XYZ file of C-alpha atoms in Angstrom:
780
model
C -49.012 10.648 -37.873
C -49.853 14.559 -37.725
C -47.447 17.427 -37.512
C -48.457 18.074 -34.013
C -47.638 14.358 -32.864
C -44.318 14.596 -34.770
C -43.433 18.042 -32.689
C -44.522 16.775 -29.511
C -42.574 13.554 -29.916
C -39.537 15.372 -30.875
C -39.879 17.741 -27.564
C -40.391 14.696 -25.365
C -37.006 13.083 -27.303
C -34.824 16.502 -26.823
C -36.142 16.613 -23.072
C -35.497 12.795 -22.042
C -31.976 13.207 -23.799
C -31.304 16.748 -22.104
C -32.194 14.792 -18.370
C -29.895 11.658 -19.291
C -27.386 14.085 -19.932
C -27.680 16.421 -17.408
C -27.115 13.344 -14.449
C -24.415 11.810 -16.785
C -22.557 15.116 -16.486
C -22.974 15.569 -12.773
C -21.301 12.061 -12.675
C -17.914 12.996 -13.438
C -16.088 9.958 -11.784
C -18.032 7.604 -13.213
C -16.360 5.775 -16.604
C -17.576 7.669 -19.847
C -19.983 9.540 -18.311
C -18.557 12.756 -19.697
C -18.629 11.116 -23.441
C -21.999 10.236 -22.695
C -23.322 13.635 -21.366
C -22.046 15.269 -24.765
C -23.870 12.376 -26.080
C -26.980 12.995 -24.893
C -26.393 16.778 -25.318
C -25.503 16.675 -29.001
C -28.963 14.637 -29.537
C -30.546 17.124 -27.729
C -29.591 20.100 -30.098
C -30.051 17.875 -33.066
C -33.465 17.058 -31.993
C -34.630 20.868 -31.037
C -33.168 21.798 -34.191
C -34.900 19.111 -36.665
C -38.089 20.310 -34.354
C -37.646 23.966 -35.694
C -37.064 22.307 -39.497
C -40.380 20.817 -39.309
C -42.329 24.081 -38.105
C -40.191 26.680 -39.990
C -42.285 27.700 -42.984
C -39.965 28.630 -45.740
C -36.868 26.489 -47.484
C -34.302 29.149 -46.538
C -35.248 28.662 -42.770
C -35.844 24.762 -43.312
C -32.444 24.818 -44.481
C -30.860 27.191 -41.559
C -32.402 24.758 -39.222
C -31.026 21.779 -41.119
C -27.711 22.955 -41.257
C -27.413 23.788 -37.522
C -28.397 20.387 -36.900
C -24.953 19.471 -37.585
C -23.516 20.905 -34.878
C -24.970 18.009 -32.858
C -25.109 15.494 -35.727
C -21.067 15.469 -35.957
C -20.789 14.992 -32.299
C -22.612 11.919 -32.133
C -20.541 9.118 -33.406
C -17.292 10.656 -31.971
C -18.789 11.127 -28.341
C -20.451 7.469 -28.754
C -17.351 6.123 -29.620
C -15.741 7.464 -26.459
C -18.517 6.369 -24.460
C -18.195 2.610 -25.401
C -14.576 2.872 -25.050
C -14.624 3.981 -21.582
C -16.971 1.314 -20.565
C -15.361 -1.326 -22.017
C -12.183 -0.361 -19.553
C -10.006 1.696 -21.699
C -10.121 4.977 -19.885
C -6.583 5.173 -19.815
C -5.416 3.354 -23.327
C -7.238 6.225 -25.379
C -4.578 8.827 -26.095
C -5.336 12.406 -26.744
C -4.465 12.104 -30.190
C -7.370 9.645 -30.811
C -9.570 12.314 -28.991
C -8.402 15.050 -30.845
C -8.506 13.402 -33.745
C -12.555 12.497 -33.635
C -13.013 16.069 -32.950
C -11.095 17.010 -36.028
C -13.624 14.831 -37.893
C -15.946 16.245 -36.256
C -15.201 20.326 -37.544
C -13.942 19.234 -41.185
C -17.489 17.820 -41.600
C -18.714 21.060 -40.171
C -16.658 23.187 -42.290
C -18.094 21.003 -45.625
C -21.518 21.646 -44.577
C -20.767 25.380 -44.115
C -18.655 25.752 -47.751
C -21.450 23.555 -49.593
C -22.590 26.557 -51.522
C -18.887 26.462 -53.269
C -18.025 23.038 -53.646
C -21.652 21.697 -53.760
C -20.159 18.105 -52.532
C -22.414 17.711 -49.578
C -25.915 19.187 -51.116
C -25.869 18.693 -54.540
C -29.403 20.095 -54.913
C -31.882 21.542 -52.190
C -35.931 21.963 -53.039
C -39.109 22.098 -51.214
C -41.822 19.233 -51.821
C -44.417 20.885 -51.587
C -46.446 17.538 -52.707
C -46.744 16.118 -49.522
C -48.875 17.092 -46.825
C -46.512 19.172 -44.646
C -43.911 20.614 -46.946
C -40.144 19.630 -45.936
C -36.516 19.838 -48.015
C -35.994 17.179 -50.568
C -32.406 17.281 -50.668
C -30.224 15.736 -52.870
C -26.730 14.338 -51.058
C -23.578 14.377 -52.605
C -20.298 12.449 -51.758
C -18.651 14.219 -48.635
C -22.738 13.095 -47.092
C -22.479 9.650 -47.795
C -18.668 9.925 -46.513
C -19.873 11.132 -43.410
C -22.536 8.269 -43.258
C -19.941 5.796 -44.033
C -17.990 7.814 -41.088
C -21.082 7.349 -38.877
C -21.692 4.145 -39.084
C -18.230 2.964 -38.590
C -17.997 4.740 -35.187
C -21.535 3.291 -34.261
C -20.445 -0.322 -35.196
C -17.054 0.151 -33.611
C -19.010 1.018 -30.232
C -21.596 -1.575 -30.344
C -18.567 -4.179 -30.753
C -16.670 -2.806 -27.686
C -20.343 -3.265 -25.877
C -20.863 -6.825 -26.848
C -17.190 -7.232 -25.766
C -18.138 -5.980 -22.600
C -21.304 -8.181 -22.414
C -19.275 -11.113 -22.788
C -16.600 -10.265 -20.419
C -19.846 -9.167 -17.774
C -21.345 -11.270 -14.720
C -23.925 -11.467 -12.745
C -25.881 -7.493 -12.468
C -23.091 -6.157 -14.602
C -24.356 -8.545 -17.467
C -27.538 -7.127 -17.288
C -26.321 -3.851 -17.430
C -24.178 -4.654 -20.379
C -26.895 -6.198 -22.220
C -29.548 -2.964 -21.885
C -26.714 -0.757 -22.944
C -25.931 -2.658 -25.740
C -29.551 -2.662 -26.696
C -29.451 0.869 -27.017
C -27.080 0.795 -29.930
C -29.621 -0.584 -32.224
C -32.471 1.932 -32.347
C -30.205 4.990 -33.965
C -28.988 2.091 -36.579
C -32.816 1.551 -37.123
C -33.948 4.781 -37.784
C -30.869 5.848 -39.848
C -31.389 2.902 -42.421
C -35.332 3.635 -42.364
C -34.956 7.440 -43.358
C -32.348 6.746 -45.961
C -34.471 3.871 -47.495
C -37.318 6.061 -47.773
C -39.676 3.795 -45.181
C -41.126 6.376 -42.757
C -44.626 7.154 -41.325
C -44.182 10.703 -43.113
C -42.419 11.560 -45.979
C -38.937 13.027 -44.922
C -39.699 12.143 -41.433
C -36.042 11.254 -40.090
C -36.251 8.652 -37.521
C -32.487 8.469 -36.102
C -33.378 11.235 -33.540
C -36.521 8.782 -32.164
C -33.900 6.266 -32.135
C -31.232 8.220 -30.239
C -34.309 9.097 -27.571
C -34.702 5.559 -27.287
C -31.356 5.082 -26.807
C -31.325 7.355 -24.218
C -34.295 6.065 -22.519
C -32.807 2.444 -22.245
C -29.210 4.301 -20.817
C -31.618 5.847 -18.604
C -33.393 2.506 -17.571
C -29.626 1.410 -16.956
C -28.858 3.946 -14.842
C -31.536 3.911 -12.244
C -31.790 0.175 -12.772
C -28.353 -1.549 -13.062
C -26.360 2.125 -12.199
C -24.403 1.746 -15.398
C -22.545 4.567 -14.530
C -21.054 3.031 -11.441
C -17.113 2.733 -11.096
C -17.238 -0.901 -9.876
C -17.337 -3.155 -13.253
C -14.450 -0.598 -15.165
C -12.526 -0.798 -11.601
C -12.446 -4.023 -11.174
C -10.746 -4.782 -14.748
C -8.429 -2.259 -13.615
C -7.301 -3.903 -10.599
C -6.907 -6.834 -12.270
C -4.840 -5.622 -15.261
C -2.443 -3.705 -12.579
C -2.268 -6.547 -9.709
C 1.307 -7.514 -9.257
C -0.016 -11.198 -9.641
C -0.480 -13.213 -12.184
C -4.198 -14.047 -13.333
C -5.172 -16.503 -15.421
C -8.477 -17.286 -15.777
C -9.645 -21.116 -17.055
C -12.706 -22.732 -18.460
C -14.019 -26.083 -16.801
C -11.989 -27.685 -19.441
C -8.722 -25.988 -18.153
C -8.177 -23.792 -21.294
C -7.072 -20.432 -21.063
C -9.613 -17.558 -21.185
C -8.206 -14.283 -20.070
C -4.490 -13.605 -18.337
C -3.223 -10.192 -17.365
C -0.430 -8.560 -18.111
C 1.630 -9.825 -15.128
C 0.999 -13.501 -15.768
C 1.760 -12.837 -19.728
C 5.019 -10.769 -18.646
C 5.902 -13.814 -16.646
C 4.980 -16.121 -19.046
C 6.275 -14.245 -22.291
C 3.147 -14.454 -24.367
C 0.887 -12.520 -25.777
C -2.879 -12.109 -25.351
C -3.602 -13.760 -28.733
C -1.006 -16.785 -28.278
C -2.381 -17.754 -24.689
C -6.056 -17.495 -25.245
C -7.526 -20.790 -25.861
C -4.638 -22.754 -25.467
C -4.474 -25.785 -22.500
C -3.041 -24.330 -19.546
C -0.628 -26.975 -19.454
C 0.743 -25.973 -22.762
C 0.891 -22.424 -21.757
C 2.947 -23.035 -18.498
C 5.242 -25.341 -20.265
C 7.814 -22.917 -20.812
C 8.081 -22.780 -16.743
C 8.548 -26.010 -15.247
C 8.116 -24.859 -11.796
C 4.780 -23.496 -12.188
C 3.642 -26.397 -14.524
C 4.805 -28.667 -11.474
C 2.896 -26.669 -8.591
C -0.308 -26.534 -11.334
C 0.005 -30.425 -11.647
C 0.059 -30.961 -7.928
C -3.077 -28.702 -7.184
C -6.286 -30.636 -6.017
C -9.489 -29.350 -7.300
C -12.561 -31.834 -6.552
C -14.255 -32.627 -9.578
C -17.771 -32.879 -8.009
C -19.429 -29.623 -7.337
C -20.878 -30.969 -3.941
C -17.330 -31.425 -2.912
C -15.732 -28.205 -3.457
C -15.012 -25.938 -0.244
C -15.087 -22.500 -0.492
C -12.145 -20.206 -1.102
C -9.181 -21.068 -2.672
C -6.516 -24.369 -2.815
C -3.315 -23.188 -1.912
C -0.266 -25.750 -3.592
C 2.403 -26.803 -1.671
C 5.271 -23.949 -1.962
C 8.872 -25.892 -2.998
C 11.547 -23.568 -1.206
C 13.497 -23.641 -4.337
C 10.472 -21.675 -6.224
C 9.968 -17.884 -7.000
C 6.566 -18.076 -7.646
C 3.745 -19.638 -5.619
C 0.516 -21.207 -7.700
C -3.037 -20.918 -6.465
C -5.892 -22.106 -7.474
C -9.583 -20.940 -7.139
C -12.423 -22.519 -8.710
C -15.251 -20.060 -9.607
C -18.748 -21.382 -9.095
C -21.979 -19.874 -10.390
C -25.003 -19.330 -8.322
C -25.983 -23.082 -7.708
C -22.169 -23.838 -6.470
C -20.894 -25.761 -9.790
C -17.890 -25.251 -11.005
C -17.324 -22.515 -14.174
C -14.147 -22.475 -14.421
C -11.023 -21.770 -12.261
C -8.890 -18.839 -11.665
C -4.870 -19.254 -11.693
C -2.982 -16.960 -9.366
C 0.551 -16.600 -9.811
C 2.233 -14.657 -6.644
C 6.246 -13.761 -6.464
C 7.452 -14.933 -2.932
C 11.281 -13.795 -3.673
C 11.278 -11.391 -1.138
C 9.171 -13.823 1.373
C 12.071 -16.770 0.827
C 14.846 -13.679 1.160
C 13.192 -13.098 4.354
C 12.862 -16.623 5.477
C 16.480 -16.932 4.539
C 17.312 -14.049 6.698
C 15.483 -15.401 9.706
C 16.923 -19.201 8.611
C 20.684 -17.694 8.814
C 19.910 -15.917 12.179
C 18.804 -19.111 14.081
C 22.166 -21.074 12.400
C 24.337 -18.420 14.105
C 22.969 -18.745 17.041
C 23.709 -22.499 17.281
C 27.244 -22.012 16.254
C 29.408 -21.082 19.669
C 32.720 -22.019 17.623
C 34.052 -18.353 16.897
C 35.916 -19.046 14.178
C 33.380 -21.526 12.434
C 30.626 -18.780 13.339
C 32.532 -15.909 11.642
C 32.824 -18.133 8.496
C 29.263 -18.907 8.750
C 28.361 -15.395 8.930
C 30.304 -14.260 5.832
C 28.894 -17.400 3.861
C 25.622 -16.573 4.521
C 25.487 -12.830 4.200
C 26.948 -13.401 0.662
C 24.140 -15.884 0.030
C 21.879 -13.675 1.122
C 22.761 -10.770 -0.902
C 23.189 -12.578 -3.816
C 26.997 -11.631 -3.754
C 30.030 -13.101 -5.380
C 32.462 -13.008 -2.528
C 32.474 -11.378 1.039
C 34.871 -10.760 3.986
C 34.798 -9.709 7.452
C 37.091 -7.875 9.802
C 37.204 -7.164 13.246
C 38.473 -3.937 14.981
C 41.628 -4.705 16.997
C 41.241 -3.619 20.647
C 43.152 -0.290 21.794
C 43.770 0.981 18.241
C 42.359 2.268 14.845
C 43.026 -1.005 13.060
C 40.968 -4.011 11.558
C 42.079 -7.570 11.181
C 40.611 -9.465 8.242
C 39.588 -12.627 9.885
C 37.594 -14.444 6.629
C 38.193 -13.562 3.492
C 35.249 -15.874 0.858
C 35.302 -16.295 -2.006
C 38.043 -13.695 -3.393
C 40.831 -14.139 -5.759
C 43.144 -13.360 -3.159
C 43.486 -14.495 0.585
C 43.053 -11.748 2.451
C 42.848 -13.582 6.250
C 45.180 -11.640 8.539
C 45.348 -8.354 6.318
C 45.252 -5.372 8.648
C 43.683 -1.815 7.711
C 43.680 1.378 9.305
C 40.155 2.923 9.951
C 39.503 5.081 6.537
C 41.353 2.964 4.311
C 39.126 0.922 1.932
C 35.188 -0.092 2.313
C 35.433 -1.781 5.751
C 37.932 1.269 7.309
C 35.352 3.510 6.285
C 32.692 1.874 7.327
C 34.611 1.274 10.772
C 35.674 5.090 10.961
C 32.205 6.497 10.345
C 29.987 3.335 11.675
C 27.549 3.733 9.037
C 26.996 1.274 6.110
C 28.769 1.850 2.665
C 27.613 0.958 -1.089
C 30.475 1.132 -3.757
C 29.111 0.552 -7.062
C 32.245 1.278 -8.748
C 34.941 0.315 -6.486
C 38.114 0.244 -9.160
C 37.513 4.045 -9.846
C 36.634 4.889 -5.768
C 39.542 7.179 -4.270
C 39.299 5.021 -0.975
C 39.934 1.698 -1.980
C 42.134 0.110 0.177
C 45.801 -0.801 -1.363
C 46.198 -4.259 -1.118
C 42.796 -4.235 -3.107
C 44.324 -2.895 -6.424
C 45.012 -6.448 -7.995
C 41.682 -7.697 -7.069
C 39.319 -8.135 -10.039
C 37.031 -10.220 -8.752
C 34.500 -7.620 -8.041
C 33.154 -4.364 -9.018
C 30.815 -3.289 -6.547
C 31.345 -3.611 -2.628
C 28.898 -2.832 0.309
C 29.883 -3.064 3.975
C 27.998 -2.642 7.038
C 29.183 -2.276 10.384
C 28.893 -4.906 13.778
C 27.818 -2.456 16.303
C 27.987 -3.484 20.059
C 26.801 -1.019 22.516
C 27.132 2.161 20.214
C 30.391 0.904 18.823
C 31.792 -0.561 15.924
C 33.475 -4.004 16.904
C 33.733 -5.323 13.475
C 32.934 -4.743 9.676
C 31.306 -6.977 7.126
C 31.422 -6.659 3.384
C 29.734 -8.332 0.174
C 31.126 -7.901 -3.685
C 29.358 -8.547 -6.696
C 31.018 -9.252 -9.591
C 31.508 -6.973 -13.227
C 28.525 -8.934 -14.428
C 26.112 -8.159 -11.598
C 24.086 -5.367 -10.721
C 25.087 -2.937 -8.018
C 23.848 -2.549 -4.608
C 20.711 -0.876 -3.635
C 18.727 1.008 -0.630
C 17.272 -2.083 -0.279
C 20.366 -4.327 0.465
C 22.144 -2.002 2.174
C 19.137 -2.233 4.739
C 19.321 -6.123 4.335
C 23.129 -6.298 5.328
C 22.581 -3.696 8.094
C 19.537 -5.744 9.591
C 22.124 -8.458 9.639
C 24.802 -6.784 10.662
C 23.499 -6.133 14.095
C 21.978 -9.362 14.466
C 25.377 -10.904 13.614
C 27.034 -7.990 16.299
C 25.162 -9.649 19.079
C 26.017 -12.918 18.013
C 29.441 -12.636 17.763
C 29.773 -10.768 20.874
C 27.834 -13.800 22.692
C 30.386 -16.208 20.983
C 33.039 -14.012 22.316
C 31.747 -14.126 25.578
C 30.835 -17.408 25.686
C 34.268 -18.509 24.033
C 35.903 -16.387 26.702
C 33.606 -17.782 29.671
C 34.778 -21.603 28.782
C 38.283 -20.590 28.752
C 38.099 -19.486 32.131
C 36.149 -22.105 33.219
C 38.541 -24.666 32.032
C 41.308 -22.686 33.967
C 39.287 -22.011 37.187
C 37.819 -25.417 37.483
C 41.250 -26.832 38.244
C 42.533 -24.048 40.385
C 39.656 -23.256 42.733
C 36.498 -24.994 42.887
C 35.114 -21.830 44.709
C 34.693 -20.155 41.353
C 32.258 -22.685 39.758
C 29.196 -20.784 41.544
C 30.416 -17.426 39.616
C 31.024 -19.138 36.173
C 27.464 -21.001 36.682
C 26.108 -17.565 36.928
C 27.849 -16.332 33.872
C 26.392 -18.771 32.011
C 23.045 -18.114 33.457
C 23.602 -14.317 32.495
C 24.446 -15.902 28.897
C 21.454 -17.991 28.534
C 19.385 -14.501 29.485
C 21.324 -12.728 27.050
C 20.459 -15.196 24.324
C 17.034 -15.441 25.160
C 16.485 -11.816 25.284
C 18.267 -11.104 21.983
C 15.838 -14.231 20.553
C 12.789 -11.863 21.598
C 14.059 -9.035 20.509
C 15.069 -10.023 17.008
C 11.250 -11.846 16.839
C 9.716 -8.745 18.212
C 11.548 -5.891 16.656
C 11.687 -8.165 12.899
C 7.729 -7.947 13.382
C 7.404 -4.514 14.409
C 9.728 -3.200 11.259
C 8.532 -5.301 8.994
C 5.064 -3.827 8.579
C 6.058 -0.148 8.260
C 8.916 -1.161 5.935
C 6.626 -3.028 3.593
C 4.455 -0.428 3.403
C 6.814 2.271 2.646
C 8.232 -0.004 0.428
C 4.596 -0.352 -1.383
C 3.675 3.461 -1.646
C 7.326 4.096 -3.128
C 6.409 1.822 -6.000
C 2.820 3.372 -6.172
C 4.690 6.840 -6.662
C 6.209 5.384 -9.372
C 3.838 3.628 -11.154
C 0.816 5.124 -9.927
C -1.636 7.993 -11.330
C -0.523 11.632 -10.376
C -3.615 12.401 -8.712
C -2.996 10.024 -6.012
C 0.750 10.956 -5.158
C -0.318 13.600 -2.383
C -2.256 10.613 -0.625
C 0.773 8.118 -1.243
C 3.122 10.972 0.119
C 0.875 11.529 3.013
C 0.890 7.722 3.957
C 4.788 7.180 3.648
C 5.201 10.361 5.825
C 2.667 8.419 8.274
C 4.648 5.100 8.097
C 8.017 7.051 8.278
C 6.770 8.871 11.684
C 5.754 5.723 12.683
C 8.766 3.995 11.957
C 10.759 7.016 13.473
C 8.842 6.390 16.714
C 9.590 3.054 17.091
C 13.253 3.656 16.539
C 13.152 6.456 18.873
C 11.369 4.323 21.843
C 14.093 1.254 21.046
C 16.418 3.822 21.851
C 15.205 5.391 25.212
C 14.453 1.840 26.091
C 18.088 0.904 25.456
C 19.176 3.949 27.334
C 17.140 3.424 30.113
C 18.410 -0.418 30.105
C 21.875 0.735 30.495
C 21.021 2.989 33.474
C 20.200 1.722 37.293
C 19.424 5.850 38.875
C 18.731 8.815 36.730
C 20.952 10.925 35.073
C 20.033 14.265 36.078
C 18.468 14.276 39.908
C 17.504 17.338 40.971
C 14.332 18.588 43.306
C 10.772 18.945 41.357
C 7.653 20.233 42.268
C 5.247 17.282 41.075
C 2.047 19.549 41.396
C 4.444 22.336 39.164
C 4.838 19.823 36.499
C 1.493 18.090 36.356
C 0.138 22.007 36.315
C 2.148 23.039 33.303
C 2.067 19.942 31.398
C -1.895 19.989 31.824
C -2.206 23.554 30.176
C 0.087 22.751 27.095
C -2.093 19.741 26.507
C -5.653 21.906 27.105
C -5.995 22.444 23.747
C -5.386 18.790 22.836
C -7.601 17.597 25.314
C -10.509 20.549 24.144
C -10.069 19.277 20.352
C -11.219 15.839 21.473
C -14.083 16.959 23.150
C -13.098 15.838 26.505
C -13.126 16.877 30.276
C -10.635 17.151 32.605
C -10.108 17.851 36.487
C -6.592 18.299 38.438
C -7.044 17.119 42.295
C -3.169 18.252 43.299
C -3.054 17.624 46.984
C -1.397 21.269 48.755
C 1.876 21.247 50.268
C 2.785 17.992 48.334
C 6.804 17.401 49.052
C 9.114 18.078 46.319
C 10.716 15.139 45.164
C 14.242 14.384 44.290
C 13.787 12.918 40.507
C 14.895 13.601 36.861
C 12.104 16.256 35.835
C 12.858 15.773 31.850
C 11.593 11.636 33.024
C 8.928 12.692 35.328
C 7.468 14.771 32.558
C 7.985 11.876 29.576
C 5.955 9.407 32.176
C 3.123 12.277 32.640
C 2.971 12.804 28.678
C 2.751 9.161 28.074
C -0.107 8.548 30.275
C -1.994 11.786 29.760
C -1.938 11.165 25.968
C -3.144 7.437 26.422
C -6.274 8.993 28.382
C -6.525 11.990 25.532
C -6.982 8.865 22.749
C -8.581 6.338 24.640
C -11.600 8.366 26.307
C -14.357 8.650 24.254
C -15.424 12.170 23.460
C -17.158 13.989 26.348
C -15.210 11.817 28.715
C -13.562 12.684 31.862
C -9.714 12.848 32.303
C -8.748 13.238 36.190
C -4.771 13.773 37.537
C -4.509 13.172 40.982
C -1.596 13.948 43.139
C -1.675 12.219 46.823
C 1.123 11.518 49.784
C 0.453 8.174 50.514
C 2.306 5.484 52.979
C 2.388 1.826 51.251
C 4.767 -1.113 53.272
C 5.324 1.579 55.939
C 7.189 3.724 53.647
C 6.330 6.987 52.458
C 5.585 7.777 48.667
C 4.524 10.883 46.426
C 1.733 9.425 43.786
C 0.584 10.936 40.379
C -2.553 9.363 39.471
C -4.241 9.824 35.831
C -7.390 8.392 35.641
C -10.134 8.376 32.878
C -13.510 7.012 31.739
C -12.482 4.899 28.808
C -13.244 1.418 28.090
C -11.044 -0.315 30.304
C -8.454 -2.905 30.505
C -9.720 -6.327 30.912
C -7.758 -8.773 33.546
C -6.023 -10.847 31.124
C -4.476 -7.506 29.193
C -3.523 -6.176 32.944
C -0.916 -9.020 33.085
C 1.037 -7.855 30.140
C 0.227 -4.325 29.704
C 3.574 -3.082 30.806
C 5.614 -5.458 28.166
C 7.303 -4.041 25.592
C 5.613 -3.991 21.973
C 2.059 -4.897 23.813
C -1.240 -3.319 22.450
C -4.110 -3.941 23.824
C -7.768 -4.744 22.382
C -8.584 -0.981 22.500
C -5.438 0.111 20.766
C -5.994 -2.122 18.365
C -9.597 -1.469 17.525
C -8.589 2.520 17.735
C -6.386 1.899 14.601
C -4.357 4.585 16.132
C -0.374 4.062 15.004
C 1.907 3.223 18.168
C 4.517 0.836 18.853
C 3.743 -0.953 22.427
C 6.557 0.568 23.980
C 5.392 3.463 25.782
C 3.939 2.081 29.266
C 7.067 -0.016 29.203
C 9.113 2.953 29.056
C 7.158 4.734 32.145
C 7.674 1.066 34.022
C 11.778 1.416 33.629
C 11.460 5.456 34.300
C 9.643 4.352 37.584
C 12.250 1.498 38.010
C 15.304 3.483 38.001
C 13.518 6.320 40.446
C 13.282 3.546 43.127
C 9.144 3.358 42.112
C 6.605 1.841 40.141
C 3.981 1.754 38.114
C 0.501 0.340 38.809
C -2.841 -0.195 37.053
C -6.294 -0.168 38.844
C -8.461 -0.853 35.781
C -11.917 -3.089 34.759
C -13.840 -3.352 31.732
C -16.144 -0.623 31.087
C -15.331 1.953 33.901
C -12.416 3.351 32.673
C -8.172 2.958 34.152
C -5.844 4.619 36.680
C -2.387 4.540 36.347
C -0.442 5.317 39.246
C 3.522 6.489 39.510
C 4.730 6.088 42.875
C 7.828 8.016 43.746
C 9.698 7.159 47.109
C 9.270 10.105 49.156
C 12.251 8.822 51.809
C 15.076 10.032 49.299
C 14.305 13.093 50.443
C 16.016 13.171 53.736
C 16.059 10.814 56.786
C 15.487 7.370 54.803
C 14.542 5.911 58.464
C 12.178 8.631 58.820
C 8.608 7.662 60.248
C 5.819 7.079 58.049
C 3.472 9.004 60.489
C 5.488 11.772 60.136
C 4.227 11.954 56.529
C 0.463 11.142 56.578
C -1.466 14.122 55.926
């Protein structure tokens, strides 16, 4: 090998290293990309200066180049270790202090080289060897040089072990990727050992640079063939490590191979104490989990294994649910199993709430119902005691009707509004938490000698916007205080309890009068039957409301709780995204509540509140101008076809705008870009009666015949609404229909799939004047 060949190979090596470094640097989100790029840049610097060392003629020039080489050499081991740490999935476990220590070690090495003329501990003696075809430096190294070599080998070895560990844990294409990256760790070792032992094709030729170049080539192959800078392998590990569910990986003999932190925390074991042990031994500390595991049935033969996971039967008393999933290879052979431990405490709590509500609907006796309410609320909130007060009609006082598990029996106690938890809740009609009741300034005097509890929480029983009673739950001093989530649970419970109590009261009253009237007047029997039918209708409406509102509230509340937990434990850079999601879910929840309140107000009214003469054309033109920007932003075309000389209508203008807003907003969101939206007003005659109509027509996806039958139902969202993923409550059209009915009109729909929809709002025109006017006079 001649000098030209050496220089060519060094230049080629530096070019390859520089190319790989640039590619890695341009992928900042990939695990280990920045340390790997620094490693390749350091190798590039080292190789270029080493080529200069061969080319420069005199000893001083060669020594100058050799010293500059160490600017790259000292960075190689630290960058290599940081790269392998991140490739092995330790992105968040490498403290800044550790990285700073690596940088400090590099700086100290450079200082030792720069001050060698003073201490001679790095280079003892340097001379030019002219006995070779190409004169090169002949250096006698000192102890600091060998200390640097030992430090470098130690970090390279640590990196190789990390890559080996990653190779063992990898699977599929990621295993080949890990194998190539692991293989790239060995060429520098081989080149360095050949240089130190003197086995070289040319005297003084350091093969380490060529080994590092080969490392770059192998990593470049991994980069383009196996995409080793992808996020997927490390991201998968991070997801498993941070899952709220416990994950335990078992081998074919049901021995533990790995377990994530959640599983180790549930079982109170360390990684060293769990790996390699039989899973039955590991689960022995948790008999509930062991019992579920033993009940699992996974077929022993590969051909009998069904895809997916095998769920174990859930025992109601368990707080965690165990599921087993087989791990199959390409031939569908079992290579192990994954045991998933899922916390079902929240699900059990909700199930308990629904079971309680159902039990209450089955109890019609008021006294038994009130006792059941307090008992179930106490158990639901993990409280030690509880009581229930009902407001006395015509006064601002409450009377205790149930006292459950308190030291004293407070049954019959009368409290004024504003005194104690019950009095404050009744006065404000809002829930209240007092986690230090003995020190609370508004505590009731009657409870001064009561020492069975420290924390108290109360929620109002609201009926038609008024507090009819208060339900309280208390916790003892050895229990934790109440939380915001506890007050939400009790508020939901109390809101449904109020309905049940009022139903029970009404039922009790009805039965009492029925027994009296049955003896006196037989004609009253029909009225009593009508009252019972009304009660049944109310009960049905209550059950439907509980079912619908529980479902609609659960999703945003669950998302809000999830993203609140992510704000506490997630990465800081994700917090804006979590806050945006919280705002969106809160807005959805607010819209749902406002719609429910609107429906409640409409249900209680039989006629519009603010009737006045209104020009429908003027309202339409004003609102369309207001929405023109949104229509244009969505890329729609719009037309108004307003019939001239349209009679004014006697209506609530605010409600008319609400209907127009709902119909027009739906048309805007469900019409594809470039579509046409038409707003039409007409005078029409239907059933021999004159009407004024407002129609909103679009050329969107249309509504199927099956969905048209339910489109005006509450909480209904059709296929188009679900597919659009646009937030909505499913109450908009129901509200519009209610508004139409209290005006004496109706809301109709004409639609077919693929041909758009037309919603028409019918307002009676005969209400303007003589109800007996001829419809012929009304025709245009």
